[in-house]
mmCIF file of C-alpha atoms in Angstrom:
data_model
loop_
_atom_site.group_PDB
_atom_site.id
_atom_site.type_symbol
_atom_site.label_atom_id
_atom_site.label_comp_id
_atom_site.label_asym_id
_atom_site.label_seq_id
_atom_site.Cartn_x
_atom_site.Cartn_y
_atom_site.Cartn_z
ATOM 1 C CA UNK A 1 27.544 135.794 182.801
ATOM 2 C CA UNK A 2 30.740 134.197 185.012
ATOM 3 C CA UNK A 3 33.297 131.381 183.008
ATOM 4 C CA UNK A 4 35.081 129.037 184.850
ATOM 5 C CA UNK A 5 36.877 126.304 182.940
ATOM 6 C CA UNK A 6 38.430 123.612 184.370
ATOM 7 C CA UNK A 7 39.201 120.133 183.233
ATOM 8 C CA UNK A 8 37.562 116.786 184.376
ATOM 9 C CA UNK A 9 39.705 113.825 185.473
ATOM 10 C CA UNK A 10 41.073 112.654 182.050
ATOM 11 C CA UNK A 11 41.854 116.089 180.832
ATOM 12 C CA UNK A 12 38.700 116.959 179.047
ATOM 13 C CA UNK A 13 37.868 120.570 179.194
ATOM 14 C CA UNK A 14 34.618 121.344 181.027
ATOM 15 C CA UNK A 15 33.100 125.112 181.661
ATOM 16 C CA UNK A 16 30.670 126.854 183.963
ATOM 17 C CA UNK A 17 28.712 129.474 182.661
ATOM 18 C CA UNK A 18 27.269 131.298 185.293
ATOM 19 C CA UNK A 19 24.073 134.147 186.204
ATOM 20 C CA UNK A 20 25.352 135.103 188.947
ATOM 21 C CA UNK A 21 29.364 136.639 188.792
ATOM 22 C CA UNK A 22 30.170 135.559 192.553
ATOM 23 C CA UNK A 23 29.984 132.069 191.937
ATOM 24 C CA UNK A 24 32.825 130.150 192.745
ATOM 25 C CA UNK A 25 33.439 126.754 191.094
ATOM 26 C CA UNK A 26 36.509 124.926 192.427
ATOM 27 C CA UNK A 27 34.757 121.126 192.822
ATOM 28 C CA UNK A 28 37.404 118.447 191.201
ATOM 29 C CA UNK A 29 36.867 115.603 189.295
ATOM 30 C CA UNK A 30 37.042 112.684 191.887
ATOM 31 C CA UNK A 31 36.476 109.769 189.329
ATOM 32 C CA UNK A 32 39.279 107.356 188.763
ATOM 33 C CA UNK A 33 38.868 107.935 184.776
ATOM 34 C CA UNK A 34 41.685 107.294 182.328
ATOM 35 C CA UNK A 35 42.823 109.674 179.555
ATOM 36 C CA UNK A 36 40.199 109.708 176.784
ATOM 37 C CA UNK A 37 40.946 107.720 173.568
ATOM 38 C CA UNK A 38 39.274 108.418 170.619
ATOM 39 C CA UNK A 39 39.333 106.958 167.027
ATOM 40 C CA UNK A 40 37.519 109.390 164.965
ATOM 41 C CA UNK A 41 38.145 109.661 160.909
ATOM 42 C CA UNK A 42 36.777 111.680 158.532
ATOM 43 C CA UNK A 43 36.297 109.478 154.892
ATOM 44 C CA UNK A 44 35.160 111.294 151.867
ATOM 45 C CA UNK A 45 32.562 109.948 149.454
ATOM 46 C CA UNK A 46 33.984 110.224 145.823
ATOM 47 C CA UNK A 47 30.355 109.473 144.513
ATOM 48 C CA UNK A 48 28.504 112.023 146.589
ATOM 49 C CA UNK A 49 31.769 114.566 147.573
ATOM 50 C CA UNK A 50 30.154 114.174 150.688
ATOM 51 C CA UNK A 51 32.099 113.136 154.454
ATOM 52 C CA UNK A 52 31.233 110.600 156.909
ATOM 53 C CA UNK A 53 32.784 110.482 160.477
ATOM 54 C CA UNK A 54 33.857 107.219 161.171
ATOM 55 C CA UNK A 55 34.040 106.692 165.000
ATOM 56 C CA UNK A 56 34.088 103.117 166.276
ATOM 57 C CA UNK A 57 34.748 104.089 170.064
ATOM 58 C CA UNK A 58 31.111 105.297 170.336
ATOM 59 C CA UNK A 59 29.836 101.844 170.473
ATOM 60 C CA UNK A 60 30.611 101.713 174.606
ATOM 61 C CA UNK A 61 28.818 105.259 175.394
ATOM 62 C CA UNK A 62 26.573 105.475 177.984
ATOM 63 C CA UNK A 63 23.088 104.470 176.992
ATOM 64 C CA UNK A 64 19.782 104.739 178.667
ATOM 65 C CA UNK A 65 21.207 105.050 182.500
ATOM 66 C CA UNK A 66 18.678 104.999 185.299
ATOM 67 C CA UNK A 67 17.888 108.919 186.377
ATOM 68 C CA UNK A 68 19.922 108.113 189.861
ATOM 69 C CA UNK A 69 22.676 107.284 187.333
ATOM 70 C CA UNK A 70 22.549 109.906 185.200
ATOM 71 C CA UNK A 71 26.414 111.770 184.200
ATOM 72 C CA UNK A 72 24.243 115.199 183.175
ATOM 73 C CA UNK A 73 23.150 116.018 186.971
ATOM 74 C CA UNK A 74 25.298 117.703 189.155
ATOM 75 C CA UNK A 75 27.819 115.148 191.661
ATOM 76 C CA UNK A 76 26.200 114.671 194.748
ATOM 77 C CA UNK A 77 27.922 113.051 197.987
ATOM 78 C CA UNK A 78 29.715 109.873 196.518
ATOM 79 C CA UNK A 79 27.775 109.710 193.169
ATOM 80 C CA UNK A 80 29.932 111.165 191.032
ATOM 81 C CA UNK A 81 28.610 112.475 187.433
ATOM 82 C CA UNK A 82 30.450 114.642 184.482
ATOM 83 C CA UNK A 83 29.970 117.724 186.737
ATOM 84 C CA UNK A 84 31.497 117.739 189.566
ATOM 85 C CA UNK A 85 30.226 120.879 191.320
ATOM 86 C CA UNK A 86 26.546 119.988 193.485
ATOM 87 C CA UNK A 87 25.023 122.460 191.443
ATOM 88 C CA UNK A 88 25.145 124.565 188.112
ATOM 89 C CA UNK A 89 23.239 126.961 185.936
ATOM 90 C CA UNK A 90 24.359 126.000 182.353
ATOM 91 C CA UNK A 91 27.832 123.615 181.777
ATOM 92 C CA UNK A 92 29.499 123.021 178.346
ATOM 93 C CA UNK A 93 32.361 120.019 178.384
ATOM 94 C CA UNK A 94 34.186 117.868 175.805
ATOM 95 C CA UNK A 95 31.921 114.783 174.976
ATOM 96 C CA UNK A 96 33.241 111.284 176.258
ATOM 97 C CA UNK A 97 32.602 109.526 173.209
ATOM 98 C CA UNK A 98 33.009 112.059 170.503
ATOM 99 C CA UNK A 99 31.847 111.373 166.530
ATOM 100 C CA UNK A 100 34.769 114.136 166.200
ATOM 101 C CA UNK A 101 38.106 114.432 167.521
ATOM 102 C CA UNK A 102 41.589 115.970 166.872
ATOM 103 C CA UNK A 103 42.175 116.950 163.446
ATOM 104 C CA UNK A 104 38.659 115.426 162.647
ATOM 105 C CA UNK A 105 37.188 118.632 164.880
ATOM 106 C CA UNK A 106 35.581 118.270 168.610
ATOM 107 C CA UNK A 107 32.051 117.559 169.777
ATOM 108 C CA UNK A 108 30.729 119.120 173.009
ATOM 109 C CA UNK A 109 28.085 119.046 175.181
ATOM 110 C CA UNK A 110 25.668 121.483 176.490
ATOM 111 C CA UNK A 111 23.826 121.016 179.521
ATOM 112 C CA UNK A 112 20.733 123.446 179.511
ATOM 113 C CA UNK A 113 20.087 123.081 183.746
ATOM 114 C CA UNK A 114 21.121 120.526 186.532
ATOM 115 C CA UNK A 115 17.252 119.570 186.500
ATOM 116 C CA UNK A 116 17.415 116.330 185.517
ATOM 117 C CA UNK A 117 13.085 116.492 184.902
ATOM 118 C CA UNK A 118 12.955 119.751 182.564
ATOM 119 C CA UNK A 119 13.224 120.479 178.984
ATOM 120 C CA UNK A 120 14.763 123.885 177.352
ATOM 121 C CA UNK A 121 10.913 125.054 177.034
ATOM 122 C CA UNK A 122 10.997 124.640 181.234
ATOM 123 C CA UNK A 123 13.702 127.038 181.475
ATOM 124 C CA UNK A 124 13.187 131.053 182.454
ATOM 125 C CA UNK A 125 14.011 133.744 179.972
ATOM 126 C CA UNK A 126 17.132 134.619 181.958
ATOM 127 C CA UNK A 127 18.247 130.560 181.962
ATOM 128 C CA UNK A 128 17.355 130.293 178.038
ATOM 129 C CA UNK A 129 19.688 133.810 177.661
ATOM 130 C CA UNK A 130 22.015 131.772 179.649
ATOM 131 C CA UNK A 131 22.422 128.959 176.889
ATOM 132 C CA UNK A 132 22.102 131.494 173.877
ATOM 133 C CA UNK A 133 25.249 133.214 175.134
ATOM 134 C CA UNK A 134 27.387 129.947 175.644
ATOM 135 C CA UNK A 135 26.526 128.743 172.204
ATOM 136 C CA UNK A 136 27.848 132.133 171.230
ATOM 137 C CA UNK A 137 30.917 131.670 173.211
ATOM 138 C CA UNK A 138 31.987 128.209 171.949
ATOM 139 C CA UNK A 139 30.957 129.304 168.554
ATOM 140 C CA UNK A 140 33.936 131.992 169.390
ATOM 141 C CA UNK A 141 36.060 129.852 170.588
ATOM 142 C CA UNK A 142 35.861 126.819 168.065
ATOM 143 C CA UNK A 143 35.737 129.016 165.468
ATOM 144 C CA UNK A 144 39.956 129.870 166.078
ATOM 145 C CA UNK A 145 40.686 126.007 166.635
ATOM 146 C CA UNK A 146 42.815 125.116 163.415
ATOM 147 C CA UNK A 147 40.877 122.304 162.269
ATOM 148 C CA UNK A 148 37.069 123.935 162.207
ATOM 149 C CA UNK A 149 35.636 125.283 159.546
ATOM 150 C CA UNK A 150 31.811 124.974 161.127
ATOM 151 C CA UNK A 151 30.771 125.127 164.249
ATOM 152 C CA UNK A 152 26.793 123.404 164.506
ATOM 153 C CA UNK A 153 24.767 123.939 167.802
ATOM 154 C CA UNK A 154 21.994 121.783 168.348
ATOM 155 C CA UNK A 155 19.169 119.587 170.859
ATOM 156 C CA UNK A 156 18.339 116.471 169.587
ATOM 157 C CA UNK A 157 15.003 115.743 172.182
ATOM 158 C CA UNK A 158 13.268 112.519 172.686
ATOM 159 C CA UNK A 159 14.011 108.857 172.654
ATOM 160 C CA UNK A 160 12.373 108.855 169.333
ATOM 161 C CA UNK A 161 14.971 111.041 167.908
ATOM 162 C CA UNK A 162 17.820 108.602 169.595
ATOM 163 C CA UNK A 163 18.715 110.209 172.461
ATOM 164 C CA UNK A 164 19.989 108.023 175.186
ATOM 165 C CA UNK A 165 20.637 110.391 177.994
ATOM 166 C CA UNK A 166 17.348 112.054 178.824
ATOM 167 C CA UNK A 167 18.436 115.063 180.908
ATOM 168 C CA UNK A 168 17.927 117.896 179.196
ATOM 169 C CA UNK A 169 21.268 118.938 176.757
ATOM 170 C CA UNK A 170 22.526 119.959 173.354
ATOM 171 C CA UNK A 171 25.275 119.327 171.964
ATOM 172 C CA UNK A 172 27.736 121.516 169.691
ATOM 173 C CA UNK A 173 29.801 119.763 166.700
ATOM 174 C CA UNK A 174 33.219 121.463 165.527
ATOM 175 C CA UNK A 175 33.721 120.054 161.599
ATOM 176 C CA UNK A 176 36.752 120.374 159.884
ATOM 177 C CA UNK A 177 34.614 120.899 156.422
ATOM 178 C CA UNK A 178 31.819 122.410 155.439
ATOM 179 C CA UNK A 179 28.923 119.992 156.235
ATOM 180 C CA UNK A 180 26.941 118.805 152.821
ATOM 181 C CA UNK A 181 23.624 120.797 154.039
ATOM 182 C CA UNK A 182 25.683 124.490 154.493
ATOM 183 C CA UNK A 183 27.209 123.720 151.075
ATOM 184 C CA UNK A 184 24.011 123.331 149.380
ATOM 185 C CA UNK A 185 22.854 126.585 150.562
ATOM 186 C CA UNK A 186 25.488 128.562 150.005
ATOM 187 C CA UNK A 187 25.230 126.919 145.762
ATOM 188 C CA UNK A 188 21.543 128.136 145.916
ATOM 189 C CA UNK A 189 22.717 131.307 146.961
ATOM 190 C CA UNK A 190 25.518 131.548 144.581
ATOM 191 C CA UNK A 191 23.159 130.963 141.890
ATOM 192 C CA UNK A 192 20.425 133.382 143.063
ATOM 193 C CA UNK A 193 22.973 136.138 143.374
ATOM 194 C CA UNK A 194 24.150 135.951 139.797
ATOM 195 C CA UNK A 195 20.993 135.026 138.195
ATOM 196 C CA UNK A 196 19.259 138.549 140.011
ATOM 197 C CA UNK A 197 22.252 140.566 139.771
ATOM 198 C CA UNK A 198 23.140 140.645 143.856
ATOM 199 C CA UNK A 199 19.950 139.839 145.380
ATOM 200 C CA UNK A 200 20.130 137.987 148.599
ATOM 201 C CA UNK A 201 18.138 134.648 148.590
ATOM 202 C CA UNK A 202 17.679 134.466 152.413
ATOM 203 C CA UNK A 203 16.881 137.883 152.201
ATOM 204 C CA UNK A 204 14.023 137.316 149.652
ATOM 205 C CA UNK A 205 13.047 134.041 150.979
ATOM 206 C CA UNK A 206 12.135 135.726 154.243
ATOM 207 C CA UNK A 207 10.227 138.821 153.100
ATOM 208 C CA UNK A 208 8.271 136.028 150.692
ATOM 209 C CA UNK A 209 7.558 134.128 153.537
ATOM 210 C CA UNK A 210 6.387 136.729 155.788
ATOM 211 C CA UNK A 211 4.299 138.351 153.687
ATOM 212 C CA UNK A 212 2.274 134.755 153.156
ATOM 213 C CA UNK A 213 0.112 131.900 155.223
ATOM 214 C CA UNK A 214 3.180 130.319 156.488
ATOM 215 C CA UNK A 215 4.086 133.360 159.436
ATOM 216 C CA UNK A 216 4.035 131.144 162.949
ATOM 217 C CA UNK A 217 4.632 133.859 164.971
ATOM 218 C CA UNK A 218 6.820 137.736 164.562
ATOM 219 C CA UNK A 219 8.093 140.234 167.091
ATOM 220 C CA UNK A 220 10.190 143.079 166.310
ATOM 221 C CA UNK A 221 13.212 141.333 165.901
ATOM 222 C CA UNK A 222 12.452 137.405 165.247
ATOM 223 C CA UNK A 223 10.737 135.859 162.235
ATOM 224 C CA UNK A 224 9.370 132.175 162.464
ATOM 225 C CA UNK A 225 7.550 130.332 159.574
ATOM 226 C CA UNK A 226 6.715 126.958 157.886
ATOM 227 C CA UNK A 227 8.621 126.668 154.883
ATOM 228 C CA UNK A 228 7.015 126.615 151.546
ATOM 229 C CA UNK A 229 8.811 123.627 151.018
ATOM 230 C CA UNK A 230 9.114 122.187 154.239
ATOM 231 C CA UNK A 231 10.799 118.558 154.448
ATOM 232 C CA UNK A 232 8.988 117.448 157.935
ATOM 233 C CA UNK A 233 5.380 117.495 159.235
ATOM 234 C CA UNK A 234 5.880 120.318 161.312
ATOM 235 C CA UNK A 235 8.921 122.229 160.760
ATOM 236 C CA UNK A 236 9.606 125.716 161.671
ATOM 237 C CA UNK A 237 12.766 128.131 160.789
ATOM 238 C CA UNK A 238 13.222 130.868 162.864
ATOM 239 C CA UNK A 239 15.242 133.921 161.611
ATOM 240 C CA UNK A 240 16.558 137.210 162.848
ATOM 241 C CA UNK A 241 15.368 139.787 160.761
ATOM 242 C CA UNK A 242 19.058 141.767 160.744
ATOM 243 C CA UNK A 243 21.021 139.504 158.122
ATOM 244 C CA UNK A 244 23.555 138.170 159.920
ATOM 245 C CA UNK A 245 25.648 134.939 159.173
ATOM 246 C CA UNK A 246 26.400 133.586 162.945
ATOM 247 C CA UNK A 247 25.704 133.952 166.767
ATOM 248 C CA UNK A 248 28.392 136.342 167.299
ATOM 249 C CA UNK A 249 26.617 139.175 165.257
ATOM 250 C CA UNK A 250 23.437 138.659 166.698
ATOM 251 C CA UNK A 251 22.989 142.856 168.769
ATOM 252 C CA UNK A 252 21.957 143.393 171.954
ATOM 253 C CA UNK A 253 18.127 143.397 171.192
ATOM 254 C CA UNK A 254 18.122 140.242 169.059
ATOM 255 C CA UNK A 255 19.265 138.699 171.809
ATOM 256 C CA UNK A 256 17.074 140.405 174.527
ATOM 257 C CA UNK A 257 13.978 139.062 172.635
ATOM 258 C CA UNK A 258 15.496 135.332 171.832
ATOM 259 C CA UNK A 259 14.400 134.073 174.857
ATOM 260 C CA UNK A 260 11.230 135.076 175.271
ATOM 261 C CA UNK A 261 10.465 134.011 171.263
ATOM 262 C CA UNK A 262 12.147 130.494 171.092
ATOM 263 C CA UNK A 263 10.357 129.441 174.363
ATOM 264 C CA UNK A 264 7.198 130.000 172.974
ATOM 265 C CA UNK A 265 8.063 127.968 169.611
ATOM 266 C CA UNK A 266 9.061 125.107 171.874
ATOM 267 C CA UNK A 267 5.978 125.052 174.004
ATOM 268 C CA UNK A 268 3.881 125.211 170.556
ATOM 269 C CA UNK A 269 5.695 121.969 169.818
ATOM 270 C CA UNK A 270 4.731 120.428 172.816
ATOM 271 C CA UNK A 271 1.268 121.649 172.879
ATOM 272 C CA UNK A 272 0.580 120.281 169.441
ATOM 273 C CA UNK A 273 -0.705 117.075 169.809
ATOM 274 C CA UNK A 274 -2.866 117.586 173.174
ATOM 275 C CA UNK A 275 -1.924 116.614 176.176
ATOM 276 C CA UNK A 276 -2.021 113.058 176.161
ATOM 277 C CA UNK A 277 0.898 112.330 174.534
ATOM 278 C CA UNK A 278 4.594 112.343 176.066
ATOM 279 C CA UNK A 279 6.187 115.176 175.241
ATOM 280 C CA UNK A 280 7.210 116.174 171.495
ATOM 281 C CA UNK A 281 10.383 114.532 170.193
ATOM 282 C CA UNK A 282 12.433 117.340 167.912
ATOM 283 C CA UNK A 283 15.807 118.255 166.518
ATOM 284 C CA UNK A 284 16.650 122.454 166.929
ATOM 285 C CA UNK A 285 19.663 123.049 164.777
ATOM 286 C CA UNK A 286 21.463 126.545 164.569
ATOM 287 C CA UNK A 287 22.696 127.556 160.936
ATOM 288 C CA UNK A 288 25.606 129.494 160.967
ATOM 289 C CA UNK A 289 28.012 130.217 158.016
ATOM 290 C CA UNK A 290 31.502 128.550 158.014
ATOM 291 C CA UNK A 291 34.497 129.814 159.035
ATOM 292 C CA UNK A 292 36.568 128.474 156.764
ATOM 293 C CA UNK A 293 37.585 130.040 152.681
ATOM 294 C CA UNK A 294 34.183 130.147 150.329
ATOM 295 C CA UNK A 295 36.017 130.126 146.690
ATOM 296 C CA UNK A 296 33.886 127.166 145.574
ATOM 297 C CA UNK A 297 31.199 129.541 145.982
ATOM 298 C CA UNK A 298 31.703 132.123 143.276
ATOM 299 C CA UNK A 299 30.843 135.190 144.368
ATOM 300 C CA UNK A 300 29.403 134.358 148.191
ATOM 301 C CA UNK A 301 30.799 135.754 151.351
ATOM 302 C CA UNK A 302 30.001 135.056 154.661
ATOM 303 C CA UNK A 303 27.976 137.914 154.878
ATOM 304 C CA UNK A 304 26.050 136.723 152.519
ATOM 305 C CA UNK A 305 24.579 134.034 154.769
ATOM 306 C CA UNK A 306 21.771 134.324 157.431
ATOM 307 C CA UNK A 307 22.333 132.772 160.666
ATOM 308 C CA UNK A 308 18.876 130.835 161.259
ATOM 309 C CA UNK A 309 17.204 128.057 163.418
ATOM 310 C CA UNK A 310 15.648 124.974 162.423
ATOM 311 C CA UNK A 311 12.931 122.999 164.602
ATOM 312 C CA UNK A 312 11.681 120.211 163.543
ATOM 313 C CA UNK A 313 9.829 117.085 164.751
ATOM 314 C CA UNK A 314 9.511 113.169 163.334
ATOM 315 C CA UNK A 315 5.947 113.224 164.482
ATOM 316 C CA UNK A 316 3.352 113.491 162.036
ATOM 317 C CA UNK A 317 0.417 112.850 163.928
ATOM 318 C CA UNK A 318 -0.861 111.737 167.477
ATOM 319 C CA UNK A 319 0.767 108.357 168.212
ATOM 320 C CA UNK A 320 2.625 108.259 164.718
ATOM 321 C CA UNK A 321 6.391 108.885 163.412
ATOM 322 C CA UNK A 322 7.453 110.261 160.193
ATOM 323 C CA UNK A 323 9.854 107.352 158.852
ATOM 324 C CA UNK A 324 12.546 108.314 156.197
ATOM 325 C CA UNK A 325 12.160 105.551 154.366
ATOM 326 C CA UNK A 326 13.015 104.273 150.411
ATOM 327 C CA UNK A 327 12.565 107.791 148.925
ATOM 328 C CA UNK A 328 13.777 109.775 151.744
ATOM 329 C CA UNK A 329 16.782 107.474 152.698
ATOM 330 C CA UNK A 330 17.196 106.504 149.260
ATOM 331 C CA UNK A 331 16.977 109.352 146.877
ATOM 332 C CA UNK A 332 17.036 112.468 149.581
ATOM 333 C CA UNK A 333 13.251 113.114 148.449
ATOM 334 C CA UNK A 334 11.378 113.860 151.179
ATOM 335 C CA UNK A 335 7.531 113.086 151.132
ATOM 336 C CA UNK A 336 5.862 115.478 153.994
ATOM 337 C CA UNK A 337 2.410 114.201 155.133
ATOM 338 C CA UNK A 338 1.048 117.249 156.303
ATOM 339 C CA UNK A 339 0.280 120.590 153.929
ATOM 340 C CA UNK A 340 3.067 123.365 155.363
ATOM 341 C CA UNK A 341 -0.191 125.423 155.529
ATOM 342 C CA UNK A 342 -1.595 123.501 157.620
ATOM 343 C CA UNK A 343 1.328 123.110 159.968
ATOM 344 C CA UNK A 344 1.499 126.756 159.991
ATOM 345 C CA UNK A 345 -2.014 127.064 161.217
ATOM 346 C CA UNK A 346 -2.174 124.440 163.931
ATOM 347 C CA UNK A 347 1.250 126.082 165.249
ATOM 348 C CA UNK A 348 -0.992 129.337 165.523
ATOM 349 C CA UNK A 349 -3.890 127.544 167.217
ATOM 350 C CA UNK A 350 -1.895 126.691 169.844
ATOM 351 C CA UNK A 351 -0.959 129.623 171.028
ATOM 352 C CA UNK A 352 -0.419 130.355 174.728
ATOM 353 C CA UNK A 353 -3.426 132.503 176.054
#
């Protein structure tokens, strides 16, 4: 893998990661664009202890662009885009209209190929290596920025889901806390450590889970499953089966096999509901632990966490969307339509041959 960073025309920081180590990228940013003003603030809810992101200078982002239009595909001639080079493999840059900013953290975005027609489960095993080692890289670098204390990789997928650009991306938040859903986990585990006298609750969860109904599918080095308590229709986490708590630790072989695993889960997503429907709308969000001190946590360290994907879709059947409505929304109680079993099983069916 090459890096080349450089910085687009109002001083955001935008970087090449490349297959191939001979690749020079030297295009500049020919846009007349002014410096980037953002108005992001984090407020804390005294009720909940929770944080929201207030970020008012989202309202103008770019929204549903025609595909000749699109600021995801490479610049080409006089139509000038986020990227300036004609081409690229995989390209990370600082997001326009960030929810995070400054001392509230940074959002970034990932841009899986220049093909503005793919998705992630199009890409090759070397491509999908490609993105797995510049999630690990910003991870890196985010991590020593002096206002994160998580770093979240993720694909929101689908017009369904909200997204308005449809080119296929990711994007990576930077938070200067540690987000409501890490903290949660890391009480559970706090708890389960104490109450068993040191055992691991990711540890247990996943020798529980693949010893059951719920296994999707297992190589040597990659776990995936249906949750016992799974919160969506069809939901699958995806583990390594080395404890570790972020990308960085991942070895050589864990990372070897990624590819090869996590394209397969995302073409079982799309196969799911036959062929006549679009493609499968879904969120895939990396767990990693946080970077920042743990002492509200009696007793965990970061070690003590398991780095782990979740991919999940708001479809809960051919033509129909899972709605978080009064109880979800509400009270945080989810109400899953489909039997976790069940998911489990039609996520072996499909299978590729």
């Amino acid at each position: 893998m090459k890096k080349t960073s450089t910085r687009l025309a109002d001083g955001r920081e935008l970087i090449y990661y490349d297959l191939r180590d001979d690749t020079v990228r030297d295009a500049v940013d020919r846009r007349p664009l002014d410096r980037t003003v953002t108005t992001s603030e984090i407020r804390r809810d005294e009720l909940l202890g929770d944080a929201i992101a207030v970020a008012s200078h989202r309202q103008g982002r770019t929204y549903h662009p025609p595909a000749d239009e699109c600021p995801l595909c490479p610049t080409q001639g006089e139509r000038l885009s986020e990227i300036p080079d004609s081409s690229y493999d995989v390209v990370v840059f600082e997001n326009r209209f960030p929810s995070l900013a400054g001392d509230s953290g940074r959002c970034e975005v990932v841009c899986f190929t220049s093909d503005h027609d793919a998705s992630f489960a199009d890409l090759t095993e070397e491509q999908a290596r490609l993105v797995l080692d510049a999630w690990t890289d910003r991870t890196s670098e985010l991590s020593h920025l002096p206002s994160v204390e998580q770093v979240f990789c993720f694909e929101n997928r689908g017009e369904e889901i909200g997204v308005t650009l449809g080119h296929p991306h990711g994007q990576i938040y930077a938070y200067p806390f540690t987000t409501p859903r890490t903290a949660l986990m890391l009480r559970s585990l706090a708890a389960h450590k104490e109450a068993t006298g040191g055992e691991n609750l990711f540890d247990a969860v996943l020798e529980r889970e693949l010893a059951g109904e719920r296994v999707v599918l297992e190589s040597e080095h990659w776990a995936a499953f249906v949750p016992y308590a799974a919160h969506w229709p069809y939901e699958v986490h995806l583990y390594p089966k080395r404890r570790v708590p972020d990308l960085l630790a991942l070895d050589e072989a864990a990372r070897t096999e990624f590819p090869q695993v996590y394209l397969e889960l995302l073409r079982r997503f799309d196969r799911i509901f036959g062929t006549g429907e679009s493609p499968t709308p879904y969120i895939a969000a990396w767990h990693q632990a946080p970077f920042g001190a743990l002492e509200e946590f009696d007793g965990v360290t970061r070690d003590d966490f398991a780095l782990h994907l979740e991919l999940f879709t708001i479809r809960r059947t051919s033509g129909k969307l899972k709605f978080l409505a009064g109880s979800e929304s509400g009270m945080s109680v989810f109400i899953n339509d489909v039997p976790p079993e069940r998911a489990a099983e039609r996520l072996r069916e499909v299978a590729s041959s």
